[in-house]
GROMACS .gro file of C-alpha atoms in nm:
model
  219
    1MET     CA    1  10.344  13.289  14.890
    2VAL     CA    2  10.107  12.998  14.947
    3MET     CA    3  10.143  12.780  15.256
    4PHE     CA    4  10.064  12.408  15.246
    5PHE     CA    5  10.032  12.179  15.546
    6LEU     CA    6  10.059  11.801  15.585
    7HIS     CA    7   9.890  11.691  15.907
    8LEU     CA    8  10.061  11.380  16.044
    9CYS     CA    9   9.882  11.146  16.279
   10GLN     CA   10  10.142  11.236  16.543
   11GLY     CA   11  10.112  11.611  16.491
   12THR     CA   12  10.132  11.885  16.231
   13SER     CA   13  10.427  11.953  16.003
   14GLN     CA   14  10.465  12.245  15.767
   15ALA     CA   15  10.552  12.190  15.403
   16PRO     CA   16  10.754  12.445  15.204
   17THR     CA   17  10.587  12.734  15.027
   18SER     CA   18  10.542  12.779  14.656
   19GLY     CA   19  10.412  13.057  14.435
   20ALA     CA   20  10.319  12.848  14.135
   21ASP     CA   21   9.962  12.921  14.029
   22ILE     CA   22   9.871  12.558  13.980
   23LEU     CA   23   9.963  12.484  14.340
   24LEU     CA   24   9.699  12.722  14.468
   25ASP     CA   25   9.466  12.425  14.428
   26LEU     CA   26   9.687  12.182  14.622
   27LEU     CA   27   9.441  12.132  14.904
   28SER     CA   28   9.318  11.777  14.846
   29ILE     CA   29   9.528  11.504  15.002
   30GLY     CA   30   9.531  11.142  14.890
   31THR     CA   31   9.514  10.850  15.132
   32PRO     CA   32   9.593  10.478  15.105
   33PRO     CA   33   9.324  10.209  15.115
   34VAL     CA   34   9.190  10.306  15.458
   35GLN     CA   35   9.036  10.618  15.301
   36ASN     CA   36   8.996  10.628  14.927
   37ASN     CA   37   8.904  10.911  14.690
   38LEU     CA   38   8.953  11.196  14.936
   39SER     CA   39   8.853  11.535  14.804
   40MET     CA   40   8.827  11.744  15.124
   41PRO     CA   41   9.073  12.032  15.153
   42ASP     CA   42   9.398  12.002  15.345
   43ARG     CA   43   9.362  11.633  15.424
   44LEU     CA   44   9.649  11.399  15.502
   45SER     CA   45   9.784  11.124  15.289
   46SER     CA   46   9.974  10.910  15.535
   47SER     CA   47  10.034  10.538  15.545
   48GLN     CA   48  10.249  10.370  15.801
   49GLU     CA   49  10.367  10.012  15.840
   50ASN     CA   50  10.371   9.908  15.479
   51LYS     CA   51  10.113  10.173  15.385
   52SER     CA   52  10.257  10.496  15.254
   53SER     CA   53  10.125  10.775  15.048
   54VAL     CA   54  10.256  10.924  14.739
   55THR     CA   55  10.198  11.227  14.570
   56THR     CA   56  10.385  11.847  13.865
   57LEU     CA   57  10.370  12.125  13.677
   58GLU     CA   58  10.620  12.143  13.402
   59LYS     CA   59  10.504  12.035  13.058
   60LEU     CA   60  10.764  11.836  12.872
   61SER     CA   61  10.851  12.011  12.551
   62SER     CA   62  10.795  11.805  12.241
   63PRO     CA   63  11.055  11.812  11.967
   64SER     CA   64  10.927  12.018  11.680
   65SER     CA   65  10.863  11.829  11.362
   66PRO     CA   66  11.086  11.916  11.066
   67LEU     CA   67  10.932  12.118  10.790
   68PRO     CA   68  10.808  11.897  10.508
   69THR     CA   69  11.020  11.898  10.196
   70GLN     CA   70  10.845  12.001   9.878
   71VAL     CA   71  10.854  11.723   9.620
   72SER     CA   72  10.735  11.730   9.261
   73TYR     CA   73  10.519  11.437   9.155
   74PRO     CA   74  10.426  11.322   8.805
   75ALA     CA   75  10.078  11.418   8.691
   76GLY     CA   76   9.819  11.187   8.844
   77ALA     CA   77  10.052  11.054   9.112
   78THR     CA   78   9.927  11.069   9.472
   79PRO     CA   79  10.186  11.198   9.721
   80VAL     CA   80  10.077  10.959   9.996
   81MET     CA   81  10.393  10.998  10.203
   82ASP     CA   82  10.330  11.371  10.237
   83LEU     CA   83  10.051  11.282  10.477
   84LEU     CA   84  10.312  11.167  10.728
   85ASN     CA   85  10.527  11.478  10.731
   86GLY     CA   86  10.329  11.660  10.998
   87LEU     CA   87  10.313  11.381  11.255
   88SER     CA   88  10.454  11.479  11.595
   89PRO     CA   89  10.681  11.235  11.781
   90ASN     CA   90  10.546  11.330  12.126
   91LEU     CA   91  10.448  10.981  12.243
   92SER     CA   92  10.491  10.635  12.102
   93MET     CA   93  10.160  10.477  12.010
   94PRO     CA   94  10.173  10.097  12.007
   95GLY     CA   95   9.890   9.944  11.811
   96GLY     CA   96   9.572   9.938  12.017
   97ASN     CA   97   9.745  10.005  12.349
   98GLY     CA   98   9.728  10.385  12.360
   99PRO     CA   99  10.018  10.622  12.427
  100VAL     CA  100  10.325  10.515  12.622
  101TYR     CA  101  10.462  10.768  12.870
  102PRO     CA  102  10.828  10.781  12.976
  103SER     CA  103  10.926  10.707  13.335
  104ILE     CA  104  11.051  11.007  13.529
  105VAL     CA  105  11.274  11.081  13.826
  106ALA     CA  106  11.007  11.238  14.046
  107PHE     CA  107  11.244  11.324  14.331
  108GLN     CA  108  11.614  11.284  14.402
  109SER     CA  109  11.836  11.392  14.689
  110ASN     CA  110  12.179  11.277  14.802
  111SER     CA  111  12.017  10.989  14.986
  112LEU     CA  112  11.690  10.903  14.811
  113LYS     CA  113  11.567  10.854  14.454
  114ILE     CA  114  11.201  10.819  14.350
  115MET     CA  115  11.098  10.700  14.003
  116PHE     CA  116  10.744  10.721  13.863
  117SER     CA  117  10.626  10.498  13.577
  118PHE     CA  118  10.287  10.545  13.409
  119SER     CA  119  10.010  10.356  13.233
  120LYS     CA  120   9.653  10.444  13.135
  121PRO     CA  121   9.348  10.217  13.136
  122PRO     CA  122   9.182  10.190  12.793
  123GLY     CA  123   8.895  10.428  12.731
  124ASN     CA  124   8.956  10.651  13.034
  125PRO     CA  125   9.197  10.935  12.949
  126GLN     CA  126   9.139  11.106  13.284
  127ALA     CA  127   9.279  10.812  13.481
  128THR     CA  128   9.647  10.727  13.521
  129SER     CA  129   9.808  10.437  13.707
  130ILE     CA  130  10.146  10.522  13.858
  131GLN     CA  131  10.408  10.297  14.013
  132ALA     CA  132  10.654  10.466  14.246
  133THR     CA  133  10.993  10.304  14.307
  134PHE     CA  134  11.199  10.426  14.604
  135THR     CA  135  11.574  10.364  14.613
  136ASN     CA  136  11.803  10.436  14.908
  137MET     CA  137  12.134  10.579  14.786
  138SER     CA  138  12.295  10.600  15.130
  139SER     CA  139  12.482  10.342  15.336
  140ASN     CA  140  12.214  10.342  15.607
  141VAL     CA  141  11.902  10.129  15.617
  142TYR     CA  142  11.579  10.334  15.630
  143THR     CA  143  11.307  10.203  15.861
  144ASP     CA  144  10.948  10.318  15.922
  145PHE     CA  145  10.940  10.453  15.568
  146ILE     CA  146  10.636  10.672  15.494
  147PHE     CA  147  10.551  10.849  15.169
  148GLN     CA  148  10.290  11.126  15.169
  149ALA     CA  149  10.141  11.338  14.894
  150ALA     CA  150   9.916  11.635  14.826
  151VAL     CA  151   9.726  11.680  14.500
  152PRO     CA  152   9.502  11.958  14.362
  153LYS     CA  153   9.129  11.960  14.429
  154PHE     CA  154   9.057  11.857  14.070
  155VAL     CA  155   9.259  11.534  14.113
  156GLN     CA  156   9.147  11.220  14.295
  157LEU     CA  157   9.414  10.994  14.445
  158ASN     CA  158   9.385  10.625  14.540
  159LEU     CA  159   9.688  10.458  14.693
  160ASP     CA  160   9.774  10.093  14.748
  161PRO     CA  161   9.996   9.978  15.036
  162ALA     CA  162  10.370  10.004  14.983
  163SER     CA  163  10.565   9.683  14.939
  164SER     CA  164  10.762   9.741  15.261
  165SER     CA  165  10.839   9.996  15.531
  166THR     CA  166  11.212   9.915  15.529
  167LEU     CA  167  11.433  10.048  15.249
  168PRO     CA  168  11.768   9.866  15.209
  169ALA     CA  169  12.091  10.064  15.188
  170SER     CA  170  12.319  10.134  14.891
  171GLY     CA  171  12.056  10.071  14.625
  172GLU     CA  172  12.042   9.700  14.707
  173GLY     CA  173  11.665   9.687  14.693
  174SER     CA  174  11.366   9.914  14.666
  175ILE     CA  175  11.017   9.987  14.794
  176LYS     CA  176  10.737   9.997  14.538
  177GLN     CA  177  10.394  10.151  14.567
  178CYS     CA  178  10.116  10.171  14.309
  179PHE     CA  179   9.854  10.443  14.305
  180ARG     CA  180   9.596  10.590  14.071
  181VAL     CA  181   9.512  10.951  13.993
  182THR     CA  182   9.206  11.084  13.813
  183ASN     CA  183   9.244  11.430  13.659
  184SER     CA  184   8.892  11.571  13.624
  185GLN     CA  185   9.034  11.855  13.413
  186HIS     CA  186   9.239  11.634  13.183
  187GLY     CA  187   9.349  11.837  12.882
  188GLN     CA  188   9.296  12.164  13.070
  189LYS     CA  189   9.521  12.140  13.376
  190PRO     CA  190   9.832  11.925  13.422
  191LEU     CA  191   9.891  11.701  13.720
  192ALA     CA  192  10.058  11.866  14.018
  193MET     CA  193  10.195  11.702  14.330
  194ARG     CA  194  10.370  11.790  14.655
  195ILE     CA  195  10.547  11.505  14.832
  196ARG     CA  196  10.693  11.434  15.172
  197ILE     CA  197  10.900  11.132  15.277
  198ALA     CA  198  10.966  11.035  15.638
  199TYR     CA  199  11.186  10.753  15.768
  200LYS     CA  200  11.426  10.666  16.048
  201ILE     CA  201  11.801  10.610  16.049
  202ASN     CA  202  11.918  10.437  16.366
  203LYS     CA  203  11.591  10.543  16.532
  204GLN     CA  204  11.647  10.908  16.436
  205ASP     CA  205  11.366  11.077  16.242
  206VAL     CA  206  11.447  11.212  15.895
  207THR     CA  207  11.212  11.407  15.665
  208GLU     CA  208  11.254  11.499  15.298
  209GLN     CA  209  11.005  11.691  15.085
  210GLY     CA  210  10.969  11.835  14.740
  211GLN     CA  211  10.748  11.904  14.442
  212VAL     CA  212  10.713  11.692  14.129
  213ASN     CA  213  10.763  11.922  13.831
  214ASN     CA  214  10.803  11.690  13.536
  215PHE     CA  215  10.494  11.478  13.475
  216PRO     CA  216  10.472  11.384  13.107
  217LEU     CA  217  10.236  11.588  12.895
  218GLY     CA  218   9.893  11.428  12.854
  219LEU     CA  219   9.832  11.292  13.203
   0.00000   0.00000   0.00000
């Protein structure tokens, strides 16, 4: 079993263990604007007071394409449409804008839901821009909201400040945070991420943590 640690400014907290091979590299921690592009092992991604940090393994299976149907053509005719039979419907490809990746539920508990949406800058397949949306499903307001993340050594993480440190109750609002990841082994290793969320309910500390396992293929 592999042990991972997130070192908070106030102390040290231990994250859960995991035996997944890809997570053996989860030693590089991303940080919001105060420290960008961190690559040192076991470093903290922590942002407080409107600065939080965010930070998968499972490849989404692509529906297999149907086998092309054999069609007889008159002599001299060119079966142009046959050229389309083998195309895979993995990702939609709007003209000139590159692939479009589906949003995912990155984390969900009884009280908190985190959505990730993705975009890629033109001409840089290694880079991905991600917007995280945090929704409070409980009847209690969350204050001092902090989002932390750990990424593998081959990934660079740059985080922007979160939109707020207070998360309204009952889904009546959200916190948003944008960040960018650069996968130096794009096409060889998928993105992986361990996350930890801390907040307060009526001045009582609450911590949730998990692992993102469903990044779209191709990031």
